[in-house]
Amino acid sequence: MNQLHDYINNNKDRFLNELFELLKIPSISADSNYKPQVLQTADHVANALTKAGCENIQILATKGNPVVYADKIIDTNLPTVLVYGHYDVQPADPIELWDTPAFEPTIKKTEIHPEGAIFARGACDDKGQMFMHIKAIEFLIATNQLPCNVKFMIEGEEEVGSPSLAPFIKEHAELFKNDVILISDTGMISNNQPSITTGLRGLSYVEVEVTGPNRDLHSGFYGGAVANPINILSQMIAKLHDENNHITIPGFYDDVYQLSTEERSEMAKAPFEQKDYNKALNIEEEWGEKDYSTLERSTVRPTLDVNGIWGGYIGEGAKTVLPSKAFAKISMRLVPGQDPDKITDLFTDYFKSLAPKSVKVVVKPHHGGKAYRTPLDSIGYQAAYKAYAETFTNKPIPQPSGGSIPIVSLFSEVFKSHTILMGFGLNSDAIHSPNEHYGLFNFYKGIETIPFFYKYFSEIHQQNA
Amino acid sequence: MNQLHDYINNNKDRFLNELFELLKIPSISADSNYKPQVLQTADHVANALTKAGCENIQILATKGNPVVYADKIIDTNLPTVLVYGHYDVQPADPIELWDTPAFEPTIKKTEIHPEGAIFARGACDDKGQMFMHIKAIEFLIATNQLPCNVKFMIEGEEEVGSPSLAPFIKEHAELFKNDVILISDTGMISNNQPSITTGLRGLSYVEVEVTGPNRDLHSGFYGGAVANPINILSQMIAKLHDENNHITIPGFYDDVYQLSTEERSEMAKAPFEQKDYNKALNIEEEWGEKDYSTLERSTVRPTLDVNGIWGGYIGEGAKTVLPSKAFAKISMRLVPGQDPDKITDLFTDYFKSLAPKSVKVVVKPHHGGKAYRTPLDSIGYQAAYKAYAETFTNKPIPQPSGGSIPIVSLFSEVFKSHTILMGFGLNSDAIHSPNEHYGLFNFYKGIETIPFFYKYFSEIHQQNA
């Protein structure tokens, strides 16, 4: 690859400044108060793609936040790479736990990032990683080395489960037609040991509401005689796991892909120290489904977590209220075989069955998505493997992730192409948490590695043609 | 009693306007942001007592909000009535459920109050009821009919458990010395059937914090492998009751006063319709400890309620967080025999024992107080009985309440005098809830009835001397 290192070195500061401008806009898709900033960010991304040399820039309307489209078609006989990313970010709550403001990007050194890391909401997930692709394409176009066609699909609702994207891509299937989908929205094992994410968990996300009496009551006059929706909700949540931390929803495990003994022993070889893991989280003991390892629990086994709970008086001091309502947000991570709609139905039926007659229960599905696996023998996986091997000292290893990108399984259905998850983040990046950050090493290494994916993908594609 | 009806009729509107001014000040003791309004309310009460003809007005400092003192000593050889009340109010949350603003008092007619009721936070609890006493004393002084001495103790921390009052009354025991304590901070059965509250439940109120990992985590990467503090807190709360809704804390029931069969059958005679109760609350079924009636559950049996719970993401939309912490506010209503400090210790030990090693638990006691019973053969009870009998069509009946006024049991220890709970509120007044209100009938009937308490208390006291 000609001029790659020179190009990156000569533009290092500009790349960073441009990313900072992107990170400063609080494009929080979960909170409708930030809608103007979300739209502003879509414009910003469109401008960045124009500056990179892309063509046919479009900000396409969806039922929700818009999708930014751009392409560079050099020859319709050559294969097309579709780059998917998202410009929306998670809320910054709890903001009081950020050491520097979430939307004022700051460079700080850490033990893992001695050369510095960018601290900001979205630094890794996904503005920083998505922006590497724009800069990699800028390099390939500027130096006349783009070996195939490229299209961009940068959306604004990933952090709320991409609710508008499914109908959108079906409608625009021709525009986004591709031979492989490339996404950097995941991580790797360490800066010395790259890895390629070969699996994502699916998701079912619901919000539940338990109503007791028709109004908030004085707990002195009614306590003990009227069902308290917080106590009842707690009891219902408690019943969702048994004493071995298996999920108790009838039928929940029916379609779960069970790993073979061989697959399990292959997984067990991945570098992992429970002691270090516990120390990093300051927990005395891990937790989870009996008879499975931490790595299995967090990647290939389905789970159920309460992501939020609220009810009654949560202000300062004491209020003796027996509240009318209590709420929880509950998500289930799914594995290959499980259908999110079926799981949501199973949850709903079971959860309602746990309620005593003294309360009413509403279950509102938020969003869902199927799990996904990348075939290791696909051209895309092989190209990614060679790209990492070119720029890192160690060869990459395949690794399933416990996270979800709900739209990925739909991509494979609509486009009949594979998705390659070339993530450059680290587990310690604190995405979705206060003090999210992304290493400068990782940012520049991504820009360096991505061009090789295009090179090898085009080469192997031609060999197989 | 001379001129009583004329005096009330001639001053009806002024009484109401004066109460409205008091209700307009948001004296919320649970929220330190309202400290200036709390102090303003103490001044307001002091002025009202001055205008009523009281003397020696003092705003006495405590470790928290001040206590307003006033007296009218006509003869040190005569007995002294101590009027206790509170000028602080509960928070107005959830404010969106109020039909008219909580601190803009409004008169509206209801089915139970065809002549109108005052809608405002504190209308009944306790500004409206406390103010009746100031107006009754104004009448007695203005018409030269006060038959004994009177002292006022109007405090500003009742709604947060009177944390400063215990040391305060011990320090000022001589100043507040009395022969009987009179409080209107409770209710009666109905406007046709007066009742005198003869019992209060005690209270133990705690806040619990469950900590899992040291920071909020992404539930995709860690879910299923790290204990989620919300799931764990829910499980711990669920274990506080068994399948019969008995409280499971070891030793919790050890000192509970068990009602005799006779007492239980006496209680069962009180007018009560489960169907009407459920309909008023829009619940399909009541709930509570097995083998006890709704009336017993809500008055003479100890209970445990979660008054507030929070953790994780509680904003709009979906966030897939595995939070670091989850919290709950939990209160236990206690009955005669139970010691709040002992119960708080029992709770703390048991609650901590329910936690798996994967989390850390902190239990912070908020406040507590013992249960109380008024002896039916005391002079104060007899005087109150005769006063109600004088102004209502039906004679009053004794009734235990499920609520708590934590300071009452301490009063009997410090002053060696009985507390008489002459409440004029109704269960339907929605105290501690949105749309709290207090009937105009009840307000004026209180002002009419209270002077007779002074009359009969002085008479019976002299007969017994």
Tab-separated table of C-alpha atoms in Angstrom, chain B residues 3-388:
chain	number	residue	atom	x	y	z
B	3	GLN	CA	-70.865	32.780	71.227
B	4	LEU	CA	-69.168	29.746	69.590
B	5	HIS	CA	-71.375	29.447	66.519
B	6	ASP	CA	-71.568	33.209	66.028
B	7	TYR	CA	-67.826	33.577	66.283
B	8	ILE	CA	-67.198	30.871	63.703
B	9	ASN	CA	-69.886	32.181	61.359
B	10	ASN	CA	-68.681	35.767	61.584
B	11	ASN	CA	-65.076	34.773	60.846
B	12	LYS	CA	-65.592	31.872	58.407
B	13	ASP	CA	-64.022	33.565	55.380
B	14	ARG	CA	-61.144	35.097	57.295
B	15	PHE	CA	-60.233	31.683	58.806
B	16	LEU	CA	-60.153	30.174	55.330
B	17	ASN	CA	-58.138	33.006	53.785
B	18	GLU	CA	-55.580	32.764	56.578
B	19	LEU	CA	-55.253	29.014	56.062
B	20	PHE	CA	-54.799	29.549	52.290
B	21	GLU	CA	-51.831	31.852	52.946
B	22	LEU	CA	-50.248	29.096	55.029
B	23	LEU	CA	-50.933	26.433	52.388
B	24	LYS	CA	-49.337	28.508	49.638
B	25	ILE	CA	-45.841	28.117	51.117
B	26	PRO	CA	-44.221	24.818	49.969
B	27	SER	CA	-42.677	23.812	53.302
B	28	ILE	CA	-41.340	20.456	52.067
B	29	SER	CA	-39.018	19.140	54.750
B	30	ALA	CA	-37.795	16.109	52.746
B	31	ASP	CA	-36.106	18.323	50.137
B	32	SER	CA	-33.398	20.686	51.350
B	33	ASN	CA	-34.039	22.986	48.370
B	34	TYR	CA	-37.171	24.138	50.208
B	35	LYS	CA	-35.347	25.182	53.379
B	36	PRO	CA	-36.148	28.920	52.897
B	37	GLN	CA	-39.858	28.144	52.514
B	38	VAL	CA	-39.749	25.901	55.596
B	39	LEU	CA	-38.293	28.778	57.664
B	40	GLN	CA	-40.820	31.215	56.184
B	41	THR	CA	-43.626	28.879	57.292
B	42	ALA	CA	-42.327	28.809	60.875
B	43	ASP	CA	-42.484	32.637	60.919
B	44	HIS	CA	-45.970	32.514	59.483
B	45	VAL	CA	-47.183	30.139	62.211
B	46	ALA	CA	-45.568	32.299	64.915
B	47	ASN	CA	-47.446	35.337	63.572
B	48	ALA	CA	-50.715	33.409	63.486
B	49	LEU	CA	-50.261	32.414	67.152
B	50	THR	CA	-49.542	36.035	68.097
B	51	LYS	CA	-52.682	37.191	66.318
B	52	ALA	CA	-54.700	34.502	68.119
B	53	GLY	CA	-53.763	36.087	71.448
B	54	CYS	CA	-50.985	33.735	72.530
B	55	GLU	CA	-47.939	34.983	74.410
B	56	ASN	CA	-44.220	34.208	74.774
B	57	ILE	CA	-43.932	33.373	71.079
B	58	GLN	CA	-40.570	31.807	70.316
B	59	ILE	CA	-39.047	30.264	67.202
B	60	LEU	CA	-36.740	27.756	68.825
B	61	ALA	CA	-33.714	26.398	66.979
B	62	THR	CA	-33.181	22.660	66.685
B	63	LYS	CA	-30.487	20.708	64.845
B	64	GLY	CA	-32.872	20.866	61.874
B	65	ASN	CA	-35.963	22.970	61.256
B	66	PRO	CA	-37.169	25.243	64.102
B	67	VAL	CA	-40.031	24.554	66.512
B	68	VAL	CA	-42.608	27.284	67.104
B	69	TYR	CA	-43.522	27.789	70.767
B	70	ALA	CA	-46.386	29.891	72.142
B	71	ASP	CA	-48.464	29.762	75.292
B	72	LYS	CA	-51.310	31.359	77.245
B	73	ILE	CA	-50.860	30.721	80.949
B	74	ILE	CA	-53.912	31.944	82.827
B	75	ASP	CA	-53.203	30.305	86.208
B	76	THR	CA	-50.276	28.056	87.083
B	77	ASN	CA	-52.535	26.066	89.405
B	78	LEU	CA	-54.690	25.009	86.464
B	79	PRO	CA	-53.786	22.126	84.161
B	80	THR	CA	-51.924	22.729	80.902
B	81	VAL	CA	-52.813	21.403	77.441
B	82	LEU	CA	-49.893	21.035	74.989
B	83	VAL	CA	-50.993	21.286	71.361
B	84	TYR	CA	-48.608	19.533	69.003
B	85	GLY	CA	-48.754	19.950	65.226
B	86	HIS	CA	-46.421	20.328	62.264
B	87	TYR	CA	-46.024	23.012	59.648
B	88	ASP	CA	-43.958	20.921	57.202
B	89	VAL	CA	-45.550	18.937	54.368
B	90	GLN	CA	-44.821	15.910	52.191
B	91	PRO	CA	-43.291	16.454	48.737
B	92	ALA	CA	-45.936	17.014	46.052
B	93	ASP	CA	-44.516	14.359	43.682
B	94	PRO	CA	-45.764	13.102	41.330
B	95	ILE	CA	-46.840	16.664	40.550
B	96	GLU	CA	-48.241	15.742	37.116
B	97	LEU	CA	-51.077	13.865	38.836
B	98	TRP	CA	-52.459	16.946	40.619
B	99	ASP	CA	-55.624	18.367	39.017
B	100	THR	CA	-54.877	21.814	40.468
B	101	PRO	CA	-51.414	22.975	41.629
B	102	ALA	CA	-50.377	21.557	45.011
B	103	PHE	CA	-49.491	24.953	46.449
B	104	GLU	CA	-52.389	26.933	45.024
B	105	PRO	CA	-55.249	25.987	47.373
B	106	THR	CA	-58.549	25.523	45.522
B	107	ILE	CA	-62.068	24.798	46.787
B	108	LYS	CA	-63.812	21.995	44.901
B	109	LYS	CA	-66.915	19.952	45.684
B	110	THR	CA	-66.642	16.148	45.899
B	111	GLU	CA	-69.144	13.370	46.513
B	112	ILE	CA	-68.060	13.136	50.154
B	113	HIS	CA	-67.720	16.904	50.538
B	114	PRO	CA	-70.818	18.447	48.896
B	115	GLU	CA	-70.102	21.741	50.698
B	116	GLY	CA	-66.565	21.817	49.250
B	117	ALA	CA	-63.056	20.762	50.196
B	118	ILE	CA	-59.695	22.558	50.191
B	119	PHE	CA	-57.316	20.950	47.659
B	120	ALA	CA	-53.652	21.584	48.498
B	121	ARG	CA	-50.587	19.769	49.845
B	122	GLY	CA	-50.899	20.011	53.626
B	123	ALA	CA	-54.619	20.904	53.527
B	124	CYS	CA	-55.314	18.038	55.929
B	125	ASP	CA	-51.785	16.886	56.892
B	126	ASP	CA	-51.224	18.934	58.934
B	127	LYS	CA	-51.550	22.643	58.211
B	128	GLY	CA	-55.359	22.542	58.024
B	129	GLN	CA	-55.761	20.480	61.190
B	130	MET	CA	-53.073	22.379	63.096
B	131	PHE	CA	-54.643	25.706	62.127
B	132	MET	CA	-58.010	24.659	63.630
B	133	HIS	CA	-56.290	24.679	67.025
B	134	ILE	CA	-54.963	28.200	66.549
B	135	LYS	CA	-58.460	29.399	65.617
B	136	ALA	CA	-60.116	27.514	68.511
B	137	ILE	CA	-57.696	29.179	70.953
B	138	GLU	CA	-58.330	32.555	69.279
B	139	PHE	CA	-62.043	32.059	70.043
B	140	LEU	CA	-61.430	30.979	73.652
B	141	ILE	CA	-59.108	33.908	74.351
B	142	ALA	CA	-61.245	36.471	72.496
B	143	THR	CA	-64.354	35.453	74.441
B	144	ASN	CA	-62.548	35.041	77.769
B	145	GLN	CA	-63.502	31.365	77.996
B	146	LEU	CA	-60.121	29.626	78.128
B	147	PRO	CA	-60.539	27.397	81.197
B	148	CYS	CA	-56.908	26.261	81.589
B	149	ASN	CA	-53.390	26.887	80.279
B	150	VAL	CA	-52.324	26.084	76.761
B	151	LYS	CA	-48.923	25.653	75.087
B	152	PHE	CA	-48.127	25.107	71.417
B	153	MET	CA	-45.339	23.007	69.905
B	154	ILE	CA	-45.508	23.276	66.107
B	155	GLU	CA	-42.570	21.523	64.479
B	156	GLY	CA	-41.132	21.381	60.945
B	157	GLU	CA	-39.764	17.866	60.516
B	158	GLU	CA	-42.686	15.508	61.097
B	159	GLU	CA	-42.767	14.345	57.482
B	160	VAL	CA	-39.140	13.228	57.710
B	161	GLY	CA	-39.576	11.477	61.046
B	162	SER	CA	-38.885	14.341	63.478
B	163	PRO	CA	-35.123	13.629	63.660
B	164	SER	CA	-34.325	16.732	65.742
B	165	LEU	CA	-37.302	16.639	68.092
B	166	ALA	CA	-36.162	13.943	70.526
B	167	PRO	CA	-33.073	15.816	71.808
B	168	PHE	CA	-35.037	19.074	71.571
B	169	ILE	CA	-37.893	18.063	73.870
B	170	LYS	CA	-35.507	16.488	76.368
B	171	GLU	CA	-33.621	19.793	76.485
B	172	HIS	CA	-36.819	21.867	76.769
B	173	ALA	CA	-38.800	19.450	78.944
B	174	GLU	CA	-39.613	22.157	81.499
B	175	LEU	CA	-40.825	24.687	78.919
B	176	PHE	CA	-43.221	22.188	77.357
B	177	LYS	CA	-44.357	20.603	80.655
B	178	ASN	CA	-48.044	19.676	80.377
B	179	ASP	CA	-50.893	17.554	81.667
B	180	VAL	CA	-52.146	16.313	78.337
B	181	ILE	CA	-51.003	16.461	74.722
B	182	LEU	CA	-53.545	17.223	72.049
B	183	ILE	CA	-52.888	16.410	68.387
B	184	SER	CA	-55.047	16.674	65.278
B	185	ASP	CA	-53.002	14.814	62.679
B	186	THR	CA	-55.186	11.748	62.126
B	187	GLY	CA	-58.642	10.948	60.763
B	188	MET	CA	-62.069	9.727	61.710
B	189	ILE	CA	-64.388	7.112	60.162
B	190	SER	CA	-66.737	9.541	58.400
B	191	ASN	CA	-68.396	12.907	58.803
B	192	ASN	CA	-71.384	11.119	60.348
B	193	GLN	CA	-69.364	8.792	62.519
B	194	PRO	CA	-66.578	10.474	64.449
B	195	SER	CA	-63.820	8.338	65.915
B	196	ILE	CA	-60.834	8.955	68.135
B	197	THR	CA	-57.525	7.417	67.148
B	198	THR	CA	-56.406	5.270	70.047
B	199	GLY	CA	-53.305	3.747	68.511
B	200	LEU	CA	-50.469	4.576	66.143
B	201	ARG	CA	-48.014	2.212	64.533
B	202	GLY	CA	-44.305	2.663	65.070
B	203	LEU	CA	-41.812	2.957	62.241
B	204	SER	CA	-38.417	1.802	61.106
B	205	TYR	CA	-37.303	3.426	57.820
B	206	VAL	CA	-34.114	2.438	56.026
B	207	GLU	CA	-32.409	3.088	52.719
B	208	VAL	CA	-30.481	0.236	51.094
B	209	GLU	CA	-27.762	0.357	48.449
B	210	VAL	CA	-26.619	-2.700	46.496
B	211	THR	CA	-23.349	-2.367	44.557
B	212	GLY	CA	-22.263	-4.829	41.902
B	213	PRO	CA	-19.389	-3.877	39.567
B	214	ASN	CA	-17.475	-0.652	40.213
B	215	ARG	CA	-18.980	1.077	37.163
B	216	ASP	CA	-21.954	0.847	34.841
B	217	LEU	CA	-21.296	-1.894	32.302
B	218	HIS	CA	-22.574	-2.757	28.833
B	219	SER	CA	-25.114	-5.519	29.406
B	220	GLY	CA	-24.080	-7.196	26.151
B	221	PHE	CA	-20.485	-7.725	27.197
B	222	TYR	CA	-21.044	-8.427	30.897
B	223	GLY	CA	-24.706	-9.473	31.173
B	224	GLY	CA	-25.029	-13.000	32.516
B	225	ALA	CA	-21.481	-13.078	33.899
B	226	VAL	CA	-21.587	-10.283	36.487
B	227	ALA	CA	-24.215	-9.882	39.215
B	228	ASN	CA	-26.701	-7.170	38.208
B	229	PRO	CA	-27.501	-5.144	41.364
B	230	ILE	CA	-31.113	-4.563	40.242
B	231	ASN	CA	-31.775	-8.269	39.768
B	232	ILE	CA	-30.066	-9.000	43.098
B	233	LEU	CA	-31.922	-6.221	44.965
B	234	SER	CA	-35.210	-7.548	43.559
B	235	GLN	CA	-34.348	-11.038	44.778
B	236	MET	CA	-33.442	-9.710	48.226
B	237	ILE	CA	-36.685	-7.716	48.489
B	238	ALA	CA	-38.684	-10.750	47.335
B	239	LYS	CA	-37.204	-12.786	50.190
B	240	LEU	CA	-38.497	-10.333	52.832
B	241	HIS	CA	-41.980	-11.903	52.631
B	242	ASP	CA	-42.921	-15.589	52.494
B	243	GLU	CA	-45.736	-17.109	50.429
B	244	ASN	CA	-48.243	-16.168	53.165
B	245	ASN	CA	-46.998	-12.580	53.186
B	246	HIS	CA	-45.464	-12.999	56.605
B	247	ILE	CA	-42.274	-10.982	57.033
B	248	THR	CA	-39.303	-13.371	57.065
B	249	ILE	CA	-36.835	-11.326	59.152
B	250	PRO	CA	-35.841	-13.647	62.040
B	251	GLY	CA	-37.151	-12.284	65.343
B	252	PHE	CA	-39.358	-9.656	63.654
B	253	TYR	CA	-42.556	-10.860	65.356
B	254	ASP	CA	-40.958	-11.812	68.713
B	255	ASP	CA	-42.211	-8.789	70.684
B	256	VAL	CA	-45.427	-8.157	68.735
B	257	TYR	CA	-48.463	-7.577	70.935
B	258	GLN	CA	-50.927	-10.273	69.862
B	259	LEU	CA	-54.553	-9.230	70.022
B	260	SER	CA	-56.887	-11.399	72.090
B	261	THR	CA	-59.831	-13.114	70.431
B	262	GLU	CA	-62.043	-10.585	72.173
B	263	GLU	CA	-60.093	-7.608	70.846
B	264	ARG	CA	-60.186	-9.058	67.342
B	265	SER	CA	-63.924	-9.609	67.400
B	266	GLU	CA	-64.392	-6.076	68.795
B	267	MET	CA	-62.364	-4.699	65.852
B	268	ALA	CA	-64.353	-6.764	63.369
B	269	LYS	CA	-67.464	-4.781	64.347
B	270	ALA	CA	-66.125	-1.548	62.797
B	271	PRO	CA	-68.013	-0.588	59.653
B	272	PHE	CA	-66.000	-1.934	56.704
B	273	GLU	CA	-66.831	-3.236	53.240
B	274	GLN	CA	-63.976	-4.993	51.390
B	275	LYS	CA	-65.817	-4.545	48.088
B	276	ASP	CA	-66.059	-0.761	48.517
B	277	TYR	CA	-62.437	-0.590	49.627
B	278	ASN	CA	-61.245	-2.477	46.539
B	279	LYS	CA	-63.480	-0.452	44.260
B	280	ALA	CA	-62.173	2.847	45.645
B	281	LEU	CA	-58.607	1.726	44.895
B	282	ASN	CA	-59.516	-0.013	41.604
B	283	ILE	CA	-57.928	-3.283	42.667
B	284	GLU	CA	-59.313	-6.698	41.848
B	285	GLU	CA	-58.107	-8.243	45.079
B	286	GLU	CA	-56.674	-7.129	48.414
B	287	TRP	CA	-53.312	-8.423	49.585
B	288	GLY	CA	-51.585	-9.090	52.873
B	289	GLU	CA	-50.675	-11.351	55.741
B	290	LYS	CA	-52.594	-14.625	55.778
B	291	ASP	CA	-55.255	-15.108	58.463
B	292	TYR	CA	-55.723	-11.387	59.176
B	293	SER	CA	-58.429	-8.990	57.999
B	294	THR	CA	-57.736	-5.837	55.995
B	295	LEU	CA	-58.458	-3.705	59.065
B	296	GLU	CA	-56.041	-5.747	61.177
B	297	ARG	CA	-53.380	-5.739	58.452
B	298	SER	CA	-53.532	-1.968	58.189
B	299	THR	CA	-53.613	-1.098	61.886
B	300	VAL	CA	-52.512	-3.692	64.429
B	301	ARG	CA	-50.146	-5.904	62.407
B	302	PRO	CA	-46.571	-4.918	61.529
B	303	THR	CA	-45.790	-4.489	57.819
B	304	LEU	CA	-42.909	-3.969	55.396
B	305	ASP	CA	-43.207	-1.828	52.258
B	306	VAL	CA	-40.749	-0.623	49.652
B	307	ASN	CA	-41.486	3.118	49.393
B	308	GLY	CA	-39.076	3.773	46.536
B	309	ILE	CA	-36.735	1.869	44.230
B	310	TRP	CA	-34.313	3.038	41.562
B	311	GLY	CA	-31.336	1.905	39.559
B	312	GLY	CA	-29.964	1.784	36.003
B	313	TYR	CA	-31.432	3.725	33.108
B	314	ILE	CA	-34.848	5.189	33.877
B	315	GLY	CA	-35.094	7.749	31.076
B	316	GLU	CA	-36.996	7.574	27.824
B	317	GLY	CA	-36.179	4.748	25.411
B	318	ALA	CA	-33.803	1.843	25.847
B	319	LYS	CA	-30.275	1.690	27.275
B	320	THR	CA	-28.571	-1.662	27.654
B	321	VAL	CA	-26.743	-0.962	30.877
B	322	LEU	CA	-25.796	-3.325	33.659
B	323	PRO	CA	-25.673	-0.720	36.425
B	324	SER	CA	-23.143	-0.471	39.205
B	325	LYS	CA	-25.752	0.294	41.870
B	326	ALA	CA	-29.407	-0.131	42.800
B	327	PHE	CA	-31.254	1.509	45.686
B	328	ALA	CA	-34.469	1.164	47.685
B	329	LYS	CA	-36.217	2.955	50.527
B	330	ILE	CA	-37.935	0.441	52.796
B	331	SER	CA	-40.189	1.135	55.775
B	332	MET	CA	-41.616	-1.154	58.413
B	333	ARG	CA	-44.694	-0.188	60.424
B	334	LEU	CA	-44.418	-1.505	63.981
B	335	VAL	CA	-46.959	-2.349	66.667
B	336	PRO	CA	-46.865	-2.190	70.474
B	337	GLY	CA	-44.031	-4.301	71.841
B	338	GLN	CA	-41.658	-3.790	68.903
B	339	ASP	CA	-38.608	-1.617	69.440
B	340	PRO	CA	-37.667	0.332	66.282
B	341	ASP	CA	-33.904	0.208	66.951
B	342	LYS	CA	-34.011	-3.542	67.490
B	343	ILE	CA	-36.118	-4.010	64.348
B	344	THR	CA	-33.718	-1.860	62.305
B	345	ASP	CA	-30.825	-4.043	63.521
B	346	LEU	CA	-32.713	-7.266	62.740
B	347	PHE	CA	-33.549	-5.964	59.270
B	348	THR	CA	-29.958	-4.892	58.598
B	349	ASP	CA	-28.455	-8.240	59.617
B	350	TYR	CA	-31.008	-10.269	57.676
B	351	PHE	CA	-30.936	-8.096	54.563
B	352	LYS	CA	-27.156	-8.289	54.378
B	353	SER	CA	-27.329	-12.060	54.835
B	354	LEU	CA	-29.509	-12.292	51.710
B	355	ALA	CA	-26.794	-10.816	49.470
B	356	PRO	CA	-24.605	-13.100	47.382
B	357	LYS	CA	-20.849	-12.490	47.556
B	358	SER	CA	-21.011	-10.853	44.126
B	359	VAL	CA	-22.451	-7.620	45.578
B	360	LYS	CA	-21.858	-5.250	48.485
B	361	VAL	CA	-24.750	-3.963	50.601
B	362	VAL	CA	-25.114	-0.819	52.697
B	363	VAL	CA	-28.150	-0.267	54.946
B	364	LYS	CA	-28.629	3.310	56.181
B	365	PRO	CA	-31.273	3.828	58.918
B	366	HIS	CA	-33.410	6.917	58.259
B	367	HIS	CA	-35.602	7.233	61.346
B	368	GLY	CA	-37.913	5.319	63.608
B	369	GLY	CA	-40.406	5.533	66.421
B	370	LYS	CA	-42.385	3.262	68.739
B	371	ALA	CA	-46.069	2.438	68.448
B	372	TYR	CA	-48.493	4.125	70.886
B	373	ARG	CA	-51.849	3.397	72.573
B	374	THR	CA	-54.091	5.971	74.297
B	375	PRO	CA	-55.750	4.573	77.487
B	376	LEU	CA	-59.530	4.842	77.154
B	377	ASP	CA	-59.867	5.599	80.876
B	378	SER	CA	-57.597	8.664	80.772
B	379	ILE	CA	-59.049	12.137	81.446
B	380	GLY	CA	-57.917	13.311	78.014
B	381	TYR	CA	-59.745	10.509	76.182
B	382	GLN	CA	-62.908	11.107	78.212
B	383	ALA	CA	-62.769	14.859	77.479
B	384	ALA	CA	-62.298	14.244	73.758
B	385	TYR	CA	-65.178	11.749	73.794
B	386	LYS	CA	-67.525	14.325	75.348
B	387	ALA	CA	-66.359	17.050	72.948
B	388	TYR	CA	-67.182	14.988	69.829
